[in-house]
CSV table of C-alpha atoms in Angstrom, one decimal:
chain,number,residue,atom,x,y,z
M,91,UNK,CA,163.9,95.7,-61.6
M,92,UNK,CA,166.8,94.6,-59.4
M,93,UNK,CA,166.3,95.6,-55.8
M,94,UNK,CA,169.7,94.5,-54.7
M,95,UNK,CA,171.7,96.7,-52.2
M,96,UNK,CA,174.9,95.1,-53.5
M,97,UNK,CA,176.6,97.6,-55.9
M,98,UNK,CA,178.4,94.8,-57.8
M,99,UNK,CA,175.1,92.9,-58.2
M,100,UNK,CA,173.3,96.1,-59.4
M,101,UNK,CA,176.1,96.7,-61.9
M,102,UNK,CA,176.0,93.1,-63.4
M,103,UNK,CA,172.2,93.3,-63.6
M,104,UNK,CA,172.5,96.6,-65.5
M,105,UNK,CA,175.3,95.4,-67.8
M,106,UNK,CA,173.2,92.3,-68.7
M,107,UNK,CA,170.1,94.4,-69.4
M,108,UNK,CA,172.0,96.9,-71.5
M,109,UNK,CA,174.1,94.6,-73.6
M,110,UNK,CA,173.1,90.9,-73.5
M,111,UNK,CA,170.4,89.8,-76.1
M,112,UNK,CA,168.8,86.9,-74.3
M,113,UNK,CA,167.2,83.9,-76.2
M,114,UNK,CA,163.4,83.7,-76.1
M,115,UNK,CA,163.1,87.1,-74.3
M,116,UNK,CA,159.8,88.9,-73.7
M,117,UNK,CA,161.0,92.5,-74.4
M,118,UNK,CA,157.7,93.8,-73.2
M,119,UNK,CA,158.9,93.2,-69.7
M,120,UNK,CA,162.6,92.7,-70.0
M,121,UNK,CA,163.5,96.4,-70.3
M,122,UNK,CA,162.0,97.0,-66.9
M,123,UNK,CA,162.6,93.7,-65.0
M,124,UNK,CA,166.0,92.6,-66.4
M,125,UNK,CA,167.2,89.2,-65.4
M,126,UNK,CA,167.6,87.2,-62.2
M,127,UNK,CA,171.4,86.8,-61.8
M,128,UNK,CA,172.5,83.3,-60.9
M,129,UNK,CA,175.9,82.9,-59.3
M,130,UNK,CA,176.2,79.4,-57.8
M,131,UNK,CA,174.7,75.9,-57.8
M,132,UNK,CA,174.7,72.6,-56.0
M,133,UNK,CA,173.2,69.3,-57.2
M,134,UNK,CA,169.6,70.1,-58.0
M,135,UNK,CA,169.7,73.8,-56.9
M,136,UNK,CA,170.8,77.1,-58.4
M,137,UNK,CA,171.6,80.1,-56.2
M,138,UNK,CA,171.2,83.7,-57.1
M,139,UNK,CA,173.6,86.5,-56.4
M,140,UNK,CA,171.9,87.3,-53.1
M,141,UNK,CA,172.3,83.7,-51.8
M,142,UNK,CA,168.7,82.6,-52.4
M,143,UNK,CA,168.5,78.9,-53.4
M,144,UNK,CA,166.0,77.5,-55.9
M,145,UNK,CA,165.2,73.9,-56.8
M,146,UNK,CA,165.7,73.8,-60.5
M,147,UNK,CA,162.7,72.1,-62.0
M,148,UNK,CA,163.9,72.5,-65.5
M,149,UNK,CA,167.4,71.2,-65.4
M,150,UNK,CA,168.9,74.4,-66.9
M,151,UNK,CA,167.0,73.8,-70.2
M,152,UNK,CA,166.3,70.0,-70.3
M,153,UNK,CA,170.0,69.4,-69.9
M,154,UNK,CA,171.7,69.4,-66.5
M,155,UNK,CA,171.1,65.7,-66.1
M,156,UNK,CA,173.9,64.7,-63.6
M,157,UNK,CA,173.2,67.8,-61.5
M,158,UNK,CA,175.2,70.9,-60.9
M,159,UNK,CA,178.7,71.5,-59.7
M,160,UNK,CA,180.1,68.0,-60.1
M,161,UNK,CA,183.8,68.2,-59.1
M,162,UNK,CA,184.9,65.3,-61.2
M,163,UNK,CA,183.4,67.0,-64.3
M,164,UNK,CA,185.4,70.1,-63.5
M,165,UNK,CA,188.6,68.0,-63.1
M,166,UNK,CA,187.9,66.1,-66.4
M,167,UNK,CA,187.5,69.4,-68.2
M,168,UNK,CA,190.5,70.9,-66.6
M,169,UNK,CA,192.7,67.9,-67.3
M,170,UNK,CA,191.8,68.0,-71.0
M,171,UNK,CA,192.6,71.7,-71.2
M,172,UNK,CA,196.0,71.0,-69.7
M,173,UNK,CA,196.7,68.3,-72.3
M,174,UNK,CA,195.3,69.7,-75.6
M,175,UNK,CA,192.5,72.3,-75.4
M,176,UNK,CA,191.8,72.3,-79.1
M,177,UNK,CA,192.8,70.9,-82.4
M,178,UNK,CA,191.0,70.9,-85.7
M,179,UNK,CA,189.5,67.5,-86.7
M,180,UNK,CA,189.4,68.6,-90.4
M,181,UNK,CA,190.9,66.0,-92.7
M,182,UNK,CA,193.0,63.3,-91.1
M,183,UNK,CA,193.4,64.6,-87.6
M,184,UNK,CA,191.6,63.7,-84.4
M,185,UNK,CA,192.0,63.8,-80.6
M,186,UNK,CA,191.6,61.0,-78.1
M,187,UNK,CA,188.3,62.3,-76.5
M,188,UNK,CA,186.7,62.7,-79.9
M,189,UNK,CA,187.5,59.2,-81.0
M,190,UNK,CA,186.6,57.6,-77.7
M,191,UNK,CA,183.3,59.4,-77.4
M,192,UNK,CA,182.3,58.5,-81.0
M,193,UNK,CA,182.9,54.9,-80.2
M,194,UNK,CA,180.9,55.1,-77.0
M,195,UNK,CA,177.9,56.8,-78.7
M,196,UNK,CA,178.0,54.1,-81.4
M,197,UNK,CA,177.9,51.4,-78.6
M,198,UNK,CA,175.0,53.1,-76.9
M,199,UNK,CA,172.9,54.0,-80.0
M,200,UNK,CA,170.5,51.4,-81.3
M,201,UNK,CA,170.9,49.2,-84.4
M,202,UNK,CA,173.5,50.1,-86.9
M,203,UNK,CA,173.8,53.8,-86.0
M,204,UNK,CA,177.6,53.6,-85.7
M,205,UNK,CA,178.9,56.9,-87.1
M,206,UNK,CA,179.0,60.2,-85.3
M,207,UNK,CA,179.3,63.8,-86.6
M,208,UNK,CA,179.9,66.5,-84.0
M,209,UNK,CA,178.6,70.0,-83.7
M,210,UNK,CA,178.0,72.5,-80.9
M,211,UNK,CA,174.3,71.8,-80.1
M,212,UNK,CA,170.9,70.4,-81.1
M,213,UNK,CA,170.1,73.0,-83.8
M,214,UNK,CA,173.4,72.3,-85.6
M,215,UNK,CA,172.9,68.5,-85.2
M,216,UNK,CA,169.6,68.8,-87.0
M,217,UNK,CA,171.0,71.1,-89.7
M,218,UNK,CA,173.7,68.5,-90.3
M,219,UNK,CA,171.1,65.8,-90.6
M,220,UNK,CA,169.4,67.7,-93.4
M,221,UNK,CA,172.6,68.5,-95.2
M,222,UNK,CA,173.9,65.0,-95.0
M,223,UNK,CA,170.6,63.4,-96.0
M,224,UNK,CA,170.4,65.7,-99.0
M,225,UNK,CA,174.0,64.7,-99.9
M,226,UNK,CA,173.2,61.0,-99.4
M,227,UNK,CA,170.4,61.2,-102.0
M,228,UNK,CA,172.5,63.2,-104.3
M,229,UNK,CA,175.2,60.5,-104.2
M,230,UNK,CA,172.5,58.0,-105.2
M,231,UNK,CA,171.4,60.2,-108.1
M,232,UNK,CA,168.1,61.0,-106.4
M,233,UNK,CA,168.6,64.7,-106.5
M,234,UNK,CA,164.9,65.7,-106.3
M,235,UNK,CA,164.6,64.2,-102.8
M,236,UNK,CA,164.9,67.3,-100.8
M,237,UNK,CA,161.7,68.1,-98.9
M,238,UNK,CA,161.5,67.7,-95.2
M,239,UNK,CA,158.3,66.8,-93.3
M,240,UNK,CA,157.9,67.7,-89.6
M,241,UNK,CA,155.0,68.3,-87.2
M,242,UNK,CA,153.1,71.2,-85.9
M,243,UNK,CA,154.4,71.9,-82.3
M,244,UNK,CA,157.6,69.9,-83.0
M,245,UNK,CA,160.7,71.8,-81.9
M,246,UNK,CA,164.1,71.2,-83.6
M,247,UNK,CA,166.2,74.3,-83.0
M,248,UNK,CA,166.6,78.0,-83.9
M,249,UNK,CA,169.2,78.1,-86.7
M,250,UNK,CA,167.5,79.0,-90.0
M,251,UNK,CA,167.1,75.4,-91.1
M,252,UNK,CA,166.2,73.9,-87.7
M,253,UNK,CA,163.6,76.7,-87.1
M,254,UNK,CA,162.1,76.0,-90.5
M,255,UNK,CA,161.7,72.4,-89.4
M,256,UNK,CA,160.3,73.5,-86.1
M,257,UNK,CA,156.5,73.6,-86.0
M,258,UNK,CA,155.8,75.8,-83.0
M,259,UNK,CA,153.9,78.6,-84.7
M,260,UNK,CA,154.6,81.3,-82.1
M,261,UNK,CA,158.3,80.9,-82.8
M,262,UNK,CA,157.9,81.9,-86.4
M,263,UNK,CA,156.2,85.3,-85.7
M,264,UNK,CA,158.1,88.0,-87.5
M,265,UNK,CA,160.9,85.6,-88.7
M,266,UNK,CA,161.2,83.8,-92.0
M,267,UNK,CA,161.3,80.1,-92.6
M,268,UNK,CA,161.9,77.9,-95.7
M,269,UNK,CA,158.3,77.2,-96.5
M,270,UNK,CA,159.0,75.5,-99.8
M,271,UNK,CA,161.5,73.0,-98.4
M,272,UNK,CA,159.7,72.1,-95.1
M,273,UNK,CA,156.2,70.9,-94.7
M,274,UNK,CA,154.3,70.3,-91.5
M,275,UNK,CA,151.6,67.7,-90.6
M,276,UNK,CA,149.5,68.0,-87.5
M,277,UNK,CA,150.5,67.4,-83.9
M,278,UNK,CA,149.7,63.9,-82.5
M,279,UNK,CA,148.4,65.3,-79.2
M,280,UNK,CA,146.0,62.8,-77.6
M,281,UNK,CA,144.6,65.4,-75.2
M,282,UNK,CA,143.4,67.6,-78.0
M,283,UNK,CA,141.9,64.8,-80.1
M,284,UNK,CA,138.1,65.2,-81.1
M,285,UNK,CA,135.7,64.3,-78.3
M,286,UNK,CA,134.7,60.6,-78.6
M,287,UNK,CA,137.6,59.6,-80.9
M,288,UNK,CA,139.5,56.6,-79.6
M,289,UNK,CA,143.3,56.6,-79.3
M,290,UNK,CA,143.5,53.9,-82.0
M,291,UNK,CA,141.4,56.0,-84.5
M,292,UNK,CA,143.4,59.1,-83.6
M,293,UNK,CA,146.7,57.2,-84.3
M,294,UNK,CA,145.3,55.9,-87.6
M,295,UNK,CA,144.4,59.4,-88.6
M,296,UNK,CA,147.9,60.9,-87.8
M,297,UNK,CA,149.8,58.0,-89.5
M,298,UNK,CA,147.6,58.4,-92.6
M,299,UNK,CA,148.3,62.1,-92.6
M,300,UNK,CA,152.0,61.5,-93.0
M,301,UNK,CA,151.5,59.0,-95.8
M,302,UNK,CA,149.1,61.4,-97.5
M,303,UNK,CA,151.6,64.3,-97.2
M,304,UNK,CA,154.4,62.2,-98.8
M,305,UNK,CA,152.1,61.2,-101.7
M,306,UNK,CA,151.0,64.8,-102.1
M,307,UNK,CA,154.5,66.1,-102.3
M,308,UNK,CA,155.7,63.1,-104.3
M,309,UNK,CA,157.8,60.3,-102.8
M,310,UNK,CA,160.6,61.2,-105.2
M,311,UNK,CA,160.7,64.7,-103.6
M,312,UNK,CA,160.7,63.8,-99.9
M,313,UNK,CA,164.0,63.3,-98.1
M,314,UNK,CA,163.3,63.0,-94.4
M,315,UNK,CA,160.7,63.0,-91.6
M,316,UNK,CA,161.8,64.7,-88.4
M,317,UNK,CA,160.2,63.6,-85.1
M,318,UNK,CA,161.0,64.0,-81.4
M,319,UNK,CA,160.1,60.7,-79.5
M,320,UNK,CA,158.3,63.0,-77.1
M,321,UNK,CA,157.7,66.6,-78.3
M,322,UNK,CA,159.4,68.9,-75.9
M,323,UNK,CA,159.0,72.7,-76.3
M,324,UNK,CA,155.7,72.1,-78.1
M,325,UNK,CA,154.1,70.9,-74.8
M,326,UNK,CA,155.6,67.5,-73.9
M,327,UNK,CA,153.4,65.6,-76.3
M,328,UNK,CA,153.5,61.8,-75.9
M,329,UNK,CA,152.0,60.4,-79.1
M,330,UNK,CA,149.5,57.6,-79.1
M,331,UNK,CA,150.8,54.0,-78.7
M,332,UNK,CA,152.3,52.6,-81.9
M,333,UNK,CA,152.6,56.0,-83.6
M,334,UNK,CA,156.4,56.0,-84.0
M,335,UNK,CA,156.6,52.4,-85.2
M,336,UNK,CA,153.9,53.0,-87.8
M,337,UNK,CA,155.3,56.3,-89.1
M,338,UNK,CA,158.7,54.6,-89.4
M,339,UNK,CA,157.1,51.9,-91.6
M,340,UNK,CA,155.6,54.7,-93.8
M,341,UNK,CA,159.0,56.2,-94.2
M,342,UNK,CA,160.6,52.9,-95.1
M,343,UNK,CA,157.8,52.3,-97.7
M,344,UNK,CA,158.6,55.6,-99.5
M,345,UNK,CA,162.4,55.7,-99.0
M,346,UNK,CA,162.2,58.6,-96.6
M,347,UNK,CA,164.8,58.9,-93.9
M,348,UNK,CA,163.6,58.9,-90.3
M,349,UNK,CA,165.3,61.4,-88.0
M,350,UNK,CA,164.7,60.9,-84.4
M,351,UNK,CA,165.4,64.2,-82.6
M,352,UNK,CA,166.6,63.0,-79.2
M,353,UNK,CA,168.1,66.3,-78.2
M,354,UNK,CA,165.9,66.2,-75.1
M,355,UNK,CA,165.0,62.6,-74.6
M,356,UNK,CA,168.5,61.1,-74.8
M,357,UNK,CA,170.8,60.5,-71.8
M,358,UNK,CA,168.4,59.5,-69.2
M,359,UNK,CA,165.5,61.9,-69.3
M,360,UNK,CA,163.2,58.9,-70.0
M,361,UNK,CA,165.3,56.4,-68.1
M,362,UNK,CA,167.4,55.3,-71.1
M,363,UNK,CA,170.6,56.5,-72.8
M,364,UNK,CA,168.5,56.7,-76.0
M,365,UNK,CA,164.7,56.5,-76.0
M,366,UNK,CA,164.0,55.6,-79.7
M,367,UNK,CA,164.4,51.9,-79.4
M,368,UNK,CA,164.1,51.3,-75.6
M,369,UNK,CA,160.9,53.4,-75.1
M,370,UNK,CA,159.3,53.4,-78.6
M,371,UNK,CA,160.7,50.3,-80.3
M,372,UNK,CA,162.1,52.0,-83.4
M,373,UNK,CA,165.6,52.1,-84.9
M,374,UNK,CA,165.6,55.4,-87.0
M,375,UNK,CA,168.1,56.2,-89.7
M,376,UNK,CA,169.5,59.2,-87.8
M,377,UNK,CA,169.5,60.2,-84.1
M,378,UNK,CA,170.4,63.8,-83.2
M,379,UNK,CA,171.4,64.6,-79.7
M,380,UNK,CA,172.9,67.3,-77.5
M,381,UNK,CA,171.9,68.8,-74.1
M,382,UNK,CA,172.3,65.7,-71.8
M,383,UNK,CA,175.3,64.5,-73.8
M,384,UNK,CA,177.5,66.7,-71.5
M,385,UNK,CA,174.7,67.6,-69.0
M,386,UNK,CA,175.1,71.2,-70.3
M,387,UNK,CA,178.6,71.5,-68.8
M,388,UNK,CA,180.0,72.4,-72.2
M,389,UNK,CA,178.3,72.8,-75.7
M,390,UNK,CA,178.2,69.6,-77.7
M,391,UNK,CA,175.8,68.0,-80.1
M,392,UNK,CA,176.0,64.9,-82.3
M,393,UNK,CA,174.3,63.6,-85.4
M,394,UNK,CA,174.5,59.8,-85.4
M,395,UNK,CA,174.1,58.1,-88.7
M,396,UNK,CA,173.3,54.5,-89.8
M,397,UNK,CA,175.9,52.3,-91.6
M,398,UNK,CA,173.7,52.6,-94.7
M,399,UNK,CA,173.9,56.3,-94.9
M,400,UNK,CA,177.6,56.4,-94.0
M,401,UNK,CA,178.6,53.9,-96.7
M,402,UNK,CA,177.1,56.2,-99.3
M,403,UNK,CA,178.3,59.6,-98.1
M,404,UNK,CA,181.8,58.3,-97.3
M,405,UNK,CA,182.5,57.5,-101.0
M,406,UNK,CA,184.3,60.3,-103.0
M,407,UNK,CA,181.7,61.9,-105.3
M,408,UNK,CA,184.4,62.7,-107.9
M,409,UNK,CA,188.1,62.5,-108.3
M,410,UNK,CA,189.8,64.8,-105.9
M,411,UNK,CA,186.5,65.7,-104.2
M,412,UNK,CA,186.3,65.8,-100.4
M,413,UNK,CA,183.5,65.7,-97.8
M,414,UNK,CA,182.9,69.4,-97.4
M,415,UNK,CA,180.8,69.6,-94.2
M,416,UNK,CA,182.1,70.6,-90.8
M,417,UNK,CA,182.7,73.3,-88.2
M,418,UNK,CA,185.7,74.8,-86.4
M,419,UNK,CA,184.6,73.1,-83.2
M,420,UNK,CA,183.5,69.8,-84.6
M,421,UNK,CA,184.9,67.2,-82.1
M,422,UNK,CA,186.2,69.8,-79.7
M,423,UNK,CA,188.4,67.7,-77.3
M,424,UNK,CA,187.3,69.5,-74.1
M,425,UNK,CA,183.6,69.1,-74.9
M,426,UNK,CA,184.2,65.4,-75.9
M,427,UNK,CA,186.1,64.9,-72.6
M,428,UNK,CA,183.1,66.3,-70.8
M,429,UNK,CA,180.7,64.0,-72.7
M,430,UNK,CA,182.8,60.9,-71.8
M,431,UNK,CA,182.9,61.8,-68.1
M,432,UNK,CA,179.2,62.6,-68.1
M,433,UNK,CA,178.4,59.2,-69.5
M,434,UNK,CA,180.8,57.5,-67.1
M,435,UNK,CA,179.0,59.2,-64.2
M,436,UNK,CA,175.6,58.3,-65.5
M,437,UNK,CA,176.6,54.6,-65.9
M,438,UNK,CA,178.4,54.4,-62.6
M,439,UNK,CA,175.6,55.9,-60.6
M,440,UNK,CA,172.9,54.1,-62.7
M,441,UNK,CA,171.0,57.4,-63.2
M,442,UNK,CA,168.8,55.7,-65.9
M,443,UNK,CA,167.7,53.2,-63.3
M,444,UNK,CA,167.1,56.0,-60.8
M,445,UNK,CA,164.9,57.8,-63.3
M,446,UNK,CA,162.9,54.7,-64.0
M,447,UNK,CA,162.3,54.1,-60.3
M,448,UNK,CA,161.7,57.7,-59.1
M,449,UNK,CA,160.2,58.8,-62.5
M,450,UNK,CA,157.1,56.7,-61.8
M,451,UNK,CA,156.7,58.5,-58.4
M,452,UNK,CA,157.3,61.9,-60.0
M,453,UNK,CA,154.5,61.2,-62.6
M,454,UNK,CA,152.1,59.9,-60.0
M,455,UNK,CA,152.7,62.9,-57.7
M,456,UNK,CA,152.3,65.4,-60.5
M,457,UNK,CA,149.1,63.8,-61.6
M,458,UNK,CA,147.6,64.4,-58.2
M,459,UNK,CA,147.4,68.1,-59.3
M,460,UNK,CA,144.6,67.2,-61.7
M,461,UNK,CA,142.1,67.9,-58.9
M,462,UNK,CA,142.9,71.6,-59.2
M,463,UNK,CA,140.3,73.6,-61.1
M,464,UNK,CA,142.6,75.0,-63.8
M,465,UNK,CA,144.7,71.9,-64.4
M,466,UNK,CA,143.4,70.3,-67.6
M,467,UNK,CA,146.1,67.8,-68.2
M,468,UNK,CA,149.3,66.4,-66.7
M,469,UNK,CA,151.3,64.5,-69.2
M,470,UNK,CA,154.7,63.2,-70.1
M,471,UNK,CA,157.0,60.4,-68.9
M,472,UNK,CA,159.6,60.1,-66.2
M,473,UNK,CA,161.5,63.4,-65.8
M,474,UNK,CA,159.9,65.1,-68.8
M,475,UNK,CA,156.5,66.4,-67.8
M,476,UNK,CA,154.0,69.2,-68.6
M,477,UNK,CA,151.0,70.7,-66.8
M,478,UNK,CA,148.4,72.2,-69.2
M,479,UNK,CA,146.2,74.9,-67.6
M,480,UNK,CA,142.8,75.6,-68.9
M,481,UNK,CA,139.7,77.8,-68.2
M,482,UNK,CA,137.3,75.0,-68.4
M,483,UNK,CA,138.2,71.3,-67.8
M,484,UNK,CA,135.2,70.0,-69.6
M,485,UNK,CA,135.6,71.9,-72.8
M,486,UNK,CA,139.4,72.2,-72.5
M,487,UNK,CA,139.0,75.9,-73.5
M,488,UNK,CA,142.1,78.0,-72.8
M,489,UNK,CA,142.4,81.1,-70.7
M,490,UNK,CA,142.8,84.4,-72.4
M,491,UNK,CA,146.4,84.7,-73.5
M,492,UNK,CA,146.7,88.0,-71.7
M,493,UNK,CA,146.2,86.1,-68.4
M,494,UNK,CA,149.7,84.7,-68.9
M,495,UNK,CA,148.8,81.8,-66.7
M,496,UNK,CA,152.0,79.9,-67.2
M,497,UNK,CA,154.1,82.9,-66.2
M,498,UNK,CA,152.0,83.6,-63.2
M,499,UNK,CA,152.5,80.1,-61.9
M,500,UNK,CA,156.2,80.2,-62.6
M,501,UNK,CA,156.4,83.5,-60.7
M,502,UNK,CA,154.6,82.1,-57.7
M,503,UNK,CA,156.9,79.1,-57.8
M,504,UNK,CA,160.0,81.2,-57.9
M,505,UNK,CA,159.0,83.2,-54.9
M,506,UNK,CA,158.7,79.9,-53.1
M,507,UNK,CA,162.1,78.6,-54.1
M,508,UNK,CA,161.2,76.6,-57.2
M,509,UNK,CA,162.0,77.2,-60.9
M,510,UNK,CA,159.5,75.8,-63.5
M,511,UNK,CA,159.3,76.8,-67.2
M,512,UNK,CA,156.3,78.7,-68.5
M,513,UNK,CA,155.3,77.9,-72.1
M,514,UNK,CA,152.2,80.0,-72.8
M,515,UNK,CA,149.3,78.3,-70.9
M,516,UNK,CA,151.6,75.4,-69.8
M,517,UNK,CA,154.4,74.7,-67.3
M,518,UNK,CA,157.1,72.3,-68.2
M,519,UNK,CA,159.3,70.2,-65.8
M,520,UNK,CA,162.6,68.6,-66.8
M,521,UNK,CA,164.7,68.5,-63.6
M,522,UNK,CA,168.1,67.1,-63.0
M,523,UNK,CA,168.1,63.3,-62.9
M,524,UNK,CA,169.6,63.5,-59.4
M,525,UNK,CA,166.3,64.6,-58.0
M,526,UNK,CA,165.4,62.9,-54.7
M,527,UNK,CA,162.1,61.8,-53.4
M,528,UNK,CA,162.2,64.8,-51.0
M,529,UNK,CA,162.9,67.1,-53.9
M,530,UNK,CA,159.9,65.7,-55.7
M,531,UNK,CA,157.6,66.2,-52.7
M,532,UNK,CA,158.8,69.8,-52.3
M,533,UNK,CA,158.4,70.4,-56.1
M,534,UNK,CA,154.8,69.1,-56.2
M,535,UNK,CA,153.7,70.8,-53.0
M,536,UNK,CA,155.1,74.1,-54.2
M,537,UNK,CA,153.4,73.7,-57.6
M,538,UNK,CA,150.1,73.1,-55.8
M,539,UNK,CA,150.4,76.2,-53.7
M,540,UNK,CA,151.5,78.2,-56.7
M,541,UNK,CA,148.6,77.0,-58.9
M,542,UNK,CA,146.1,77.7,-56.1
M,543,UNK,CA,147.6,81.2,-55.7
M,544,UNK,CA,147.4,81.8,-59.4
M,545,UNK,CA,143.8,80.6,-59.5
M,546,UNK,CA,142.9,83.3,-56.9
M,547,UNK,CA,144.8,85.9,-58.9
M,548,UNK,CA,142.9,85.0,-62.1
M,549,UNK,CA,139.6,85.2,-60.3
M,550,UNK,CA,140.5,88.6,-58.9
M,551,UNK,CA,141.6,89.9,-62.3
M,552,UNK,CA,138.4,88.7,-64.0
M,553,UNK,CA,139.9,85.8,-66.1
M,554,UNK,CA,137.9,83.1,-64.2
């Protein structure tokens, strides 16, 4: 519950609690506690209504890559509003930012991914990928190729289609998904592989599982495979070496389109504008992106298609027929202007190079937490990391879910001026790419203190 003495603050807190339905909300506590009200920001910090500052260890939500409160971003957005704040891109109209950003994304994307469709976020980018891949196969007369394969613990969004593709089981509780259209194979999580199994054998098993699933469903029925280069909301899962190259080969073998969901990994989080080729040596058929595309300053997502797909879908399907896919805000000029300025800042300040340099230090420092008794695994790459907490490091057994270990750690961190994301028994870190060495040292030291405090709490409460 808000303990603010400020009447305006109290009123905002109450309005929020009474009227705003928050995403991913725990209603068992929300009705009592409400929300922390954030009012200001600066670089890597956010500031609450009372003036308390917090190092943002999660970059808003994997997305504030260039840091907060960049004046030149505000000016670029304002300048575009003054020129033309909106115009529909339906049919044969466009705006300067929409055209320029599409060309820039085509330049940055790997291989022949040269064609950009805009939406408002990652979920819509993935929905668009499904619809356009289905349309592609329809145009080729392969109308049975409809089924989608994804992975358990993969996250692809929360629109109906994107959530159906998502494989995080807890996200499906009480909600419906399209079970006939979407099929899931297991998560390629090396930490959870059977004891004694080599990484090579584990990779073989997971690649074979994809091929077996395609054969089971029938290659003539399978349209696409969706895969995040590193799985984000499912626990920052880095697959075994060679996994993506080999799964792409399987998709090519059976004419299944490979969709690389780079909503989190693109625009610097792993030290590259796009991670598919630079980090994992693959050129997929489709890349979806959002988040870091504008660093969260305005909503924008993109579905980037290969020449091969575009050449098929850009041909009229019948006399007088048009391409009937799009949204009111597709190619919104202000959002596209923000995307252009965001990329300009990233390139000028070499934020990808900064992440490659400091990212190694971030990984190294976080892995020092493995000496703590409840830290089972520290994994990820660069500025996309996860701490998995366990009851027993030897058996990797989890704590009772009622212990809410991830939340306890996040609460202790917040009291010490750091925001980290709880995901069940895990804590995820995805800070702004502007993080300094001093920020990293504070973050890791605060996490250590918070995990130690949580461990004592768990002992006192009988969970350890």
